[in-house]
XYZ file of C-alpha atoms in Angstrom:
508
model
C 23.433 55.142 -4.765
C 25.108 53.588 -1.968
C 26.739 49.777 -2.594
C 26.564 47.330 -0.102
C 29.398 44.580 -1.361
C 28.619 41.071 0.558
C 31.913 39.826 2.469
C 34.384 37.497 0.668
C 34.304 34.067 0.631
C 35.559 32.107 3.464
C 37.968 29.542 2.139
C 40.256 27.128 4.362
C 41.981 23.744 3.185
C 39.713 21.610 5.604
C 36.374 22.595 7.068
C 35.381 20.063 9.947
C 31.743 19.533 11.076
C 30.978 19.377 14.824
C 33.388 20.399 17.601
C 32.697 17.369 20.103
C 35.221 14.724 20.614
C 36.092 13.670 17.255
C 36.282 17.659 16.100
C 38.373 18.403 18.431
C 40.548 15.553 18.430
C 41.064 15.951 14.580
C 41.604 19.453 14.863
C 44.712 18.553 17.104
C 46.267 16.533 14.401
C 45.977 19.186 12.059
C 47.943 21.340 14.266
C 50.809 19.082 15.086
C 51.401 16.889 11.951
C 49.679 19.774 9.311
C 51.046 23.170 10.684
C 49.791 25.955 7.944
C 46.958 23.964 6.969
C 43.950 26.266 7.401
C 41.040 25.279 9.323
C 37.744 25.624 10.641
C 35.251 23.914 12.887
C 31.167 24.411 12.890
C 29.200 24.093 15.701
C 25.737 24.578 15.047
C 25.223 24.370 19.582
C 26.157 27.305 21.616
C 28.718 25.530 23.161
C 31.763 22.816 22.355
C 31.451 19.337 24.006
C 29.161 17.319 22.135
C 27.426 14.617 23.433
C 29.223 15.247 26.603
C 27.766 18.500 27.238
C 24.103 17.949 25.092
C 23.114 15.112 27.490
C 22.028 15.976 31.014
C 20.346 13.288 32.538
C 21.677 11.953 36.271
C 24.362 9.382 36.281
C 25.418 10.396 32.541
C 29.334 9.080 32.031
C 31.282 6.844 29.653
C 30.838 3.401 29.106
C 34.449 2.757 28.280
C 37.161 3.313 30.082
C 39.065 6.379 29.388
C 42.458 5.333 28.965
C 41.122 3.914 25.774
C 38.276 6.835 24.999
C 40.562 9.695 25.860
C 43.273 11.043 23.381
C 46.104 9.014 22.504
C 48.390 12.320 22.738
C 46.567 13.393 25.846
C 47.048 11.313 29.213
C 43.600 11.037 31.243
C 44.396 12.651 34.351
C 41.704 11.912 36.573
C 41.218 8.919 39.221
C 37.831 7.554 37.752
C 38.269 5.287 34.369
C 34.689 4.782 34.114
C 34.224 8.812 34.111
C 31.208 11.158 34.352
C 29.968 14.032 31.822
C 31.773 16.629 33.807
C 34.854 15.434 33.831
C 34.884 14.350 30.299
C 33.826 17.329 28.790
C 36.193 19.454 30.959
C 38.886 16.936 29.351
C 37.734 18.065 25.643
C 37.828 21.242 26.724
C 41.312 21.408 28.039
C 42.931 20.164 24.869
C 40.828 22.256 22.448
C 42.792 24.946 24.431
C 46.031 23.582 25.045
C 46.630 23.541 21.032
C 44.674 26.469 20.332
C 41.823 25.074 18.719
C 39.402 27.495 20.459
C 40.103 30.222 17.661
C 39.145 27.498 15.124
C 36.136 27.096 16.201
C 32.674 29.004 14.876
C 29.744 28.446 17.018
C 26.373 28.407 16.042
C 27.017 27.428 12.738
C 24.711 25.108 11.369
C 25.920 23.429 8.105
C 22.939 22.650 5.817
C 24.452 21.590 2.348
C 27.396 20.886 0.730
C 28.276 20.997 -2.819
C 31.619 19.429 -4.376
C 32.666 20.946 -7.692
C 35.007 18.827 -9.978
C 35.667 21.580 -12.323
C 37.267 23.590 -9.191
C 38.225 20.766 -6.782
C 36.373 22.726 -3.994
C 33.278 22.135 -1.587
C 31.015 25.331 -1.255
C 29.140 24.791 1.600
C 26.008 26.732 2.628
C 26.392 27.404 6.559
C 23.245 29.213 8.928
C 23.596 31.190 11.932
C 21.603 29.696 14.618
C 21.180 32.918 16.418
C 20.065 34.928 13.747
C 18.866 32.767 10.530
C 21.586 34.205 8.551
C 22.914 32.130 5.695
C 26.301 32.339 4.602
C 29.170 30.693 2.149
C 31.898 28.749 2.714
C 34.536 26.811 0.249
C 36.992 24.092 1.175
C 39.582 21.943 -0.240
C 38.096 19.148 2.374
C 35.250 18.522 4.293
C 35.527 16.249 7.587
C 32.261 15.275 9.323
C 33.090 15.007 12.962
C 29.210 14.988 13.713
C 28.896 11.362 14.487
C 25.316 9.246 13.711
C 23.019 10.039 16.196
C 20.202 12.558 16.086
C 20.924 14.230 18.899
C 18.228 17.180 18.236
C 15.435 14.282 18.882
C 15.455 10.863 20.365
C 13.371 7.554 19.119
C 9.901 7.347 20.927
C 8.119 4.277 19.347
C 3.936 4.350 19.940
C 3.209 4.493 23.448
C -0.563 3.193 23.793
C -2.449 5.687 25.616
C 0.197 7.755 26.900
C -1.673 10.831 26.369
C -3.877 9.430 29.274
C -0.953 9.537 32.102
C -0.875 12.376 34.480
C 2.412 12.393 35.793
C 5.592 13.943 33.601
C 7.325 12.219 30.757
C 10.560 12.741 30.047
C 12.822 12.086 27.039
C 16.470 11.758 28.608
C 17.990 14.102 25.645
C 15.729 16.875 26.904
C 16.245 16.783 30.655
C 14.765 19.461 32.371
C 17.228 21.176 34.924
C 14.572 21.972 37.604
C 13.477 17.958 38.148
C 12.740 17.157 41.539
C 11.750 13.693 41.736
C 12.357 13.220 45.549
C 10.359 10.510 46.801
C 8.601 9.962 43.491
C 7.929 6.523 41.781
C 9.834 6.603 38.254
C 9.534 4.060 35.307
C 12.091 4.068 33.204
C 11.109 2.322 29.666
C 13.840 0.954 28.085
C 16.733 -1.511 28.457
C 20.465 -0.063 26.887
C 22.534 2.100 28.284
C 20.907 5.354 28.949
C 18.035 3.355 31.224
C 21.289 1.070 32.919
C 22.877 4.408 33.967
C 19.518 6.027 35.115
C 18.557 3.705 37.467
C 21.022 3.796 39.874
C 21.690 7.256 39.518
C 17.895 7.966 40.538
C 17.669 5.623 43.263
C 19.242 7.200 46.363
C 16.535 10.181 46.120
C 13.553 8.719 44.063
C 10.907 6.240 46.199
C 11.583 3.628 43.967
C 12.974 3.016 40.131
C 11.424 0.290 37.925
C 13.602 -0.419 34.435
C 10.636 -2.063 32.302
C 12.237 -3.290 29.205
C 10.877 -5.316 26.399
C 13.779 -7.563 26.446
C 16.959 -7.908 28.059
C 20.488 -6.364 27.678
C 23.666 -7.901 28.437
C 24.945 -5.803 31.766
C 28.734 -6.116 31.965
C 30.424 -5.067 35.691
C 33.504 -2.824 35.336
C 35.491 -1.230 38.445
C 34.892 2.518 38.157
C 38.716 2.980 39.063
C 41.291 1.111 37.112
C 43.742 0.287 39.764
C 46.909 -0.056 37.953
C 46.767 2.617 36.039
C 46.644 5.079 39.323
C 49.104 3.001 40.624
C 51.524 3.361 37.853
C 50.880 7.558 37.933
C 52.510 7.182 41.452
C 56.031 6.007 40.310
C 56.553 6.120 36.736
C 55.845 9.707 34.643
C 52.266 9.792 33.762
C 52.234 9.586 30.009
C 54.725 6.430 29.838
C 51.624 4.957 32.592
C 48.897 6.284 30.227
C 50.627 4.723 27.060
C 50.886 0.914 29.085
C 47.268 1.438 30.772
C 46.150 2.291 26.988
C 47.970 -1.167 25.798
C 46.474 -3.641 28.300
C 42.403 -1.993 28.246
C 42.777 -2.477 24.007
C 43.817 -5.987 24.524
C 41.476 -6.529 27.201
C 38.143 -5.666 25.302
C 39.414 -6.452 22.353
C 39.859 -10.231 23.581
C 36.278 -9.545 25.973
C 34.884 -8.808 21.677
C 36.532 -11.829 20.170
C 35.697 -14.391 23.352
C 31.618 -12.844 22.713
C 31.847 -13.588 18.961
C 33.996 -16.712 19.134
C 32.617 -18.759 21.647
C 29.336 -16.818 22.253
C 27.884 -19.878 24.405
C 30.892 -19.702 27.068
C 30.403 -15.654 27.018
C 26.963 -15.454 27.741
C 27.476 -18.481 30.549
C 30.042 -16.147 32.203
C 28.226 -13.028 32.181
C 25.532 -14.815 33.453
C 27.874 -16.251 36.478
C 29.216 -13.118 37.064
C 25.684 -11.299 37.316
C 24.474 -14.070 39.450
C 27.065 -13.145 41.870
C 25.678 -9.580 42.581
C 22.261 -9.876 42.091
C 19.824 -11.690 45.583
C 19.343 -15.143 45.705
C 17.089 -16.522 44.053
C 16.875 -13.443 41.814
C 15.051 -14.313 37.972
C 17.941 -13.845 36.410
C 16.754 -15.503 33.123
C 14.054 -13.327 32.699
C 15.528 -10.048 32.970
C 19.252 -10.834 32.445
C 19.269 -13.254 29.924
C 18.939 -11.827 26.330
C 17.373 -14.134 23.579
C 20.457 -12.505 21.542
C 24.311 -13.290 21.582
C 26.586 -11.259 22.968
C 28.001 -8.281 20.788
C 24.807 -8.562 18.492
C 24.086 -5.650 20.002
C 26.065 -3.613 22.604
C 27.135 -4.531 26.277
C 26.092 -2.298 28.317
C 28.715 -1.450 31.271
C 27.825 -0.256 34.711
C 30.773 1.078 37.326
C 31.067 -1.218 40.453
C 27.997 -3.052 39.302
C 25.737 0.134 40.957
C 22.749 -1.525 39.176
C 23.328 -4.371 41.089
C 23.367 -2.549 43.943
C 20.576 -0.743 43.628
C 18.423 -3.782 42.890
C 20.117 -5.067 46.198
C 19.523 -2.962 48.354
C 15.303 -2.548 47.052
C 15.168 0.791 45.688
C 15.105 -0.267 42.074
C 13.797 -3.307 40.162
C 13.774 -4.629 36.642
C 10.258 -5.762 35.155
C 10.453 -7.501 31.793
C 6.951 -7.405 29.845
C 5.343 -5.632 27.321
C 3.567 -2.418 27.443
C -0.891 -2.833 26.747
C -1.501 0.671 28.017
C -0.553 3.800 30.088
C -3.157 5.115 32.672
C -3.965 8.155 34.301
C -1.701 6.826 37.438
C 1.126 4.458 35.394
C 1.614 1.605 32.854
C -0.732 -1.387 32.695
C 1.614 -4.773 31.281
C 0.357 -7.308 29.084
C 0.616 -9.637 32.053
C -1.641 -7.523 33.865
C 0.662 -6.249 36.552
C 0.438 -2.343 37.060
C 3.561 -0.251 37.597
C 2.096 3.000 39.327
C 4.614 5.811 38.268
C 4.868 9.645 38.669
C 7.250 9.818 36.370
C 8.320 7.933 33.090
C 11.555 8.103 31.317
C 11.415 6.927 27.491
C 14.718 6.074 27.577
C 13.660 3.871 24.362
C 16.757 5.053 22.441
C 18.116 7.173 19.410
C 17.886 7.917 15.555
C 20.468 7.747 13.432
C 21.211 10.523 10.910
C 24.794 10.170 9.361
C 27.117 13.578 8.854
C 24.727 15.858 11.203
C 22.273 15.277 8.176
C 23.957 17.745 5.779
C 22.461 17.079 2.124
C 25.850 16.330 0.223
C 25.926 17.186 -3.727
C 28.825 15.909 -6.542
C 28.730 18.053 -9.403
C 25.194 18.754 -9.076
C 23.859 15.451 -8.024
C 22.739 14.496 -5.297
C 24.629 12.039 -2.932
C 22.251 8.733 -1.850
C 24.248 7.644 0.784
C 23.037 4.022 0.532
C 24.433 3.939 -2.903
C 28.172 4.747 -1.909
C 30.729 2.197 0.061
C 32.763 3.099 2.685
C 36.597 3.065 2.126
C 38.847 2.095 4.913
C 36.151 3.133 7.160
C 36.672 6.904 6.475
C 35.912 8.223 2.960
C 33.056 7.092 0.311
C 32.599 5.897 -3.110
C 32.129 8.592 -5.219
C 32.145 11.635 -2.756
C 35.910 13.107 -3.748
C 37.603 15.099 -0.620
C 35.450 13.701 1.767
C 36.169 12.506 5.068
C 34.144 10.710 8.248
C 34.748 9.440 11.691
C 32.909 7.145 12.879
C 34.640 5.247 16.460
C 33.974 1.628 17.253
C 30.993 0.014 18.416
C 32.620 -2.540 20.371
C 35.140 -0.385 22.002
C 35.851 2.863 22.764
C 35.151 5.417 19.570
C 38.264 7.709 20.014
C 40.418 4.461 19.046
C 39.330 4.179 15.298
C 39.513 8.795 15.598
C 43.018 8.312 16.029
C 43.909 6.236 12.934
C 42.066 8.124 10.736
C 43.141 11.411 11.793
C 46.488 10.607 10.985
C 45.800 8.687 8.076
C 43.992 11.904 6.687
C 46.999 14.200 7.275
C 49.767 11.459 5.621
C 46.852 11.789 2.712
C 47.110 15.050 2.371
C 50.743 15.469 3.041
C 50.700 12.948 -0.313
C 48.717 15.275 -1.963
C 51.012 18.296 -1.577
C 54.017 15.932 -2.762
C 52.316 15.011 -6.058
C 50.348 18.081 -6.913
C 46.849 16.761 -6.758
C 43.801 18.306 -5.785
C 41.060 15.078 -5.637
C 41.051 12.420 -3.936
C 38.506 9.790 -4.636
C 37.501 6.282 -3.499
C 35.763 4.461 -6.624
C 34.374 0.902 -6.445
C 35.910 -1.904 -8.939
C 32.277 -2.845 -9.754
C 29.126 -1.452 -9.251
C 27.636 -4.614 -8.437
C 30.070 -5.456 -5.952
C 28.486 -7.720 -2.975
C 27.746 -5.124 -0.079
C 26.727 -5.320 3.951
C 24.913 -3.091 5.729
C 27.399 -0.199 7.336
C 26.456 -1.325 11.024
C 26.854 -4.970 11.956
C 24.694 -4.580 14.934
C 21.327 -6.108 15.803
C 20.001 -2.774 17.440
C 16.841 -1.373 17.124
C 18.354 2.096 15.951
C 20.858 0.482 13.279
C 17.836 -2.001 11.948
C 15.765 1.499 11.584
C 18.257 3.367 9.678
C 19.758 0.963 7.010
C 18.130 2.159 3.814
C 19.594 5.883 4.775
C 22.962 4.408 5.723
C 26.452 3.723 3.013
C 27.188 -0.010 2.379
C 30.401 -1.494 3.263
C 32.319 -4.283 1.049
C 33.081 -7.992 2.424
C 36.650 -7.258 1.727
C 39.751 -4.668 2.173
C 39.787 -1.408 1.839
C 35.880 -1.231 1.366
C 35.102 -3.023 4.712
C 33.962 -1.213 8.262
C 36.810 -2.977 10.096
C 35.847 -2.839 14.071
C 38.888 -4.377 15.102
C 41.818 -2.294 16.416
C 44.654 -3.935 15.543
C 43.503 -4.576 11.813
C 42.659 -0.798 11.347
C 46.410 -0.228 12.693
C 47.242 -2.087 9.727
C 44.749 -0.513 7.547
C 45.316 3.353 8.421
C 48.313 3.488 10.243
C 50.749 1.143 8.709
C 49.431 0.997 4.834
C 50.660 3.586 2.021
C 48.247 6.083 1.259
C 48.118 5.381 -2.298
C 45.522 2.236 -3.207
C 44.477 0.593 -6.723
C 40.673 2.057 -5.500
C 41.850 5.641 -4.667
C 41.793 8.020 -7.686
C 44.017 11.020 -7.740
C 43.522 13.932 -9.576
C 45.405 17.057 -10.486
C 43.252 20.306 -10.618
C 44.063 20.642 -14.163
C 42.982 16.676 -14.568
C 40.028 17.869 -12.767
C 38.898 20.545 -14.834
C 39.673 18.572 -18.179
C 37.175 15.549 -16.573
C 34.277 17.575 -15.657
C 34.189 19.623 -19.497
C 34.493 16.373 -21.063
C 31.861 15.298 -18.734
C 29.662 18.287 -19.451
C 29.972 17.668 -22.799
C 29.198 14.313 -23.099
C 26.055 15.537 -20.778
C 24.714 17.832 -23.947
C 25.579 15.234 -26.616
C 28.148 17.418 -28.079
């Protein structure tokens, strides 16, 4: 009889989830300030990128500038700081190369659970093939979720009253179809954040006309697509020393932009106002479909290059309609008001869902993790979860900011760990009952959906999600590793826990 032995084990030191921007990017601190430490990254897509190569609707780019979004170690080498999909992704793709993170990374691997044993300080995680279903093993000494928050495999689509009725396309902007021709058609695009800011101009020149019919309005912030300095700088000094000063002044600028908002939010929302006015046609309502009932920074600005949805509303071949939906028709969208928008296509660009971690079902020594029962520590582990890292960016500036501290802080942790000998690492809170905050301090309809499946944060250091800069410098970057709420274990330690543990369990 013939044996058929299943393969060995993968094991590496740290296993990272997702190979998009933050993947990537931690990945490349591995390399540099952990050489030897064994890694791998799953990507349950075909293809690296993330979000950057997932989304493919017109017009998709940044909304912060990328001397800020890009790489710290990585100079942004194009003209265009407010930069498009293309470019972007071809950046991300560059540096997984240029450090030779390509041979890292495992595509179409789709992690589906995760299971931490105390008794060996390891994760096992179970891990699918996409392309053919097969199911596989994997242990690690550390798992790092680079996967973000968002569901990207489905957008949010609230009730639509008789949409079914409507006899023209709709389209969800995460699944853009490549063949869209929508020459001289009339398109509606519901919604009012980013994804509908950026669609509307980029569909004007070719569509007939482009209505934005939101609920209520966003704040729409004006930024030059081209940050002049900085490509003036690349002419006479070397281009990282340019980078490094361009990096400086755009994290002081929207860091003081954040403060002014939550500060004095009655002088910000005057001056976006102002500045608005001044691009929009006399005697435009600006109050009705500019004019939030929110502060600013309760939920996100939304930024638009060169003001091109200004521009587009100037020049008449888009417009902004602010009412509420009674019901679609076979022809368009009838408003509460009355008015009908006549439409052969709609965009639901009515947002995303949130699913922490790329919605991997985490388990501690055979229980299973409710993330709304842990606390975030210093923004990048939880309470309770041992050997477990996150990154999540900023939500009031660019994301890759906040990757960078905690990428490094992670490899001075586990440089730590190889000094001492230990094999856990574990945030626990002082007090179970200690006063918590949602994770999210945003008004938005996506965060307000998702608390109950979201972590807690603390009202106080180390157990606070800090979304200031220059306090996470201090938090990650310039603070020892070693904290009164971090637990370290040796493996030994570790085994000697989890039998008394098991004991204690059985009564013995």
């Amino acid at each position: 009889m013939t044996v058929h032995h299943l393969p060995p084990t993968e094991h590496v030191d740290v296993l990272i989830v997702g190979a998009g921007l933050s993947g990537i990017g931690v990945a490349r601190y591995l390399e540099t300030d952990r050489p030897g430490t064994s890694y791998v990254i799953l990507e349950s897509r075909t293809v690296t990128g993330g979000t950057w190569d997932l989304f493919r609707y017109p017009g998709i780019r940044s909304d912060s500038d990328m001397h800020t979004y890009g790489y710290e170690f990585k100079p942004w080498p194009y003209k265009k700081s407010i930069a498009g999909a293309a470019d972007i992704l071809s950046y991300l793709r560059e540096t997984a190369a240029e450090y030779g993170i390509n041979r890292h990374i495992r595509l179409q691997h789709k992690v589906i659970q995760a299971s931490w044993s105390s008794a060996q300080a390891l994760w096992t995680v179970e891990v699918e093939r996409t392309d053919t279903g097969e199911r596989k093993t994997m242990t690690a000494k550390w798992l790092f979720s680079a996967a973000g928050y968002f569901h990207h495999d489905q957008g949010f689509t609230p009730k639509l009253e008789g949409i079914e009725r409507f006899q023209g396309q709709v389209i969800h902007p995460q699944h853009w179809p490549d063949n869209l021709d929508y020459t001289g058609k009339r398109v509606v695009v519901v919604g009012s954040g980013a994804t509908a800011v950026t669609l509307l101009p980029a569909m004007a020149d070719k569509a007939k006309h482009v209505t934005m019919l939101q609920r209520t309005p966003t704040y729409v912030w004006s930024l030059p697509s081209e940050d002049i300095i900085a490509n003036t700088l690349r002419k006479v000094i070397p281009h990282a020393w340019a980078y490094s000063l361009v990096r400086r002044k755009n994290i002081a600028i929207s860091r003081g932009m954040w403060y002014l908002c939550k500060k004095r939010p009655k002088f910000a929302r005057r001056l976006i106002r102002f500045l608005n006015k001044r691009q929009l046609p006399k005697g435009y309502p600006i109050d009705v479909h500019f004019n939030p009932p929110y502060d600013p920074w309760d939920q996100r600005l939304c930024a638009v290059p060169d003001g091109d949805l200004f521009k587009a509303i100037r020049k008449g071949q888009a417009s902004v309609v602010t009412d509420h939906i009674k019901t679609f028709t076979e022809t368009g969208i009838l408003l509460e008001s009355g008015q009908e928008l006549p439409a052969d296509i709609v965009v639901t660009a009515t947002g995303l869902n949130i699913r922490l971690f790329g919605g991997i079902k985490l388990i501690v020594d055979g229980e299973p993790v409710d993330l709304h029962s842990t606390v975030t520590f210093k923004g990048m582990m939880l309470s309770g979860v041992p050997n477990y890292v996150f990154a999540i960016g900023y939500t009031n500036s660019s994301w890759t900011l906040k990757l960078g501290l905690l990428a490094q802080h992670f490899c001075r942790m586990l440089d730590h760990m190889d000094r001492t000998g230990a094999a856990i690492c574990v945030p626990e809170t002082p007090d179970a009952d200690m006063p918590k905050l949602p994770l999210l301090k945003l008004g938005s309809g996506y965060v307000k959906r998702a608390v109950q499946s979201m972590p807690c944060q603390g009202v106080e250091s180390p157990w606070i999600m800090s979304e200031d800069y220059i306090v996470d410098v201090a938090n990650l970057g310039d603070s020892p590793v070693e904290n009164p709420f971090l637990r370290f274990e040796q493996a030994h330690q570790a085994s000697s826990t989890a039998r008394s543990q098991a004991r204690q369990a059985v009564g013995a």
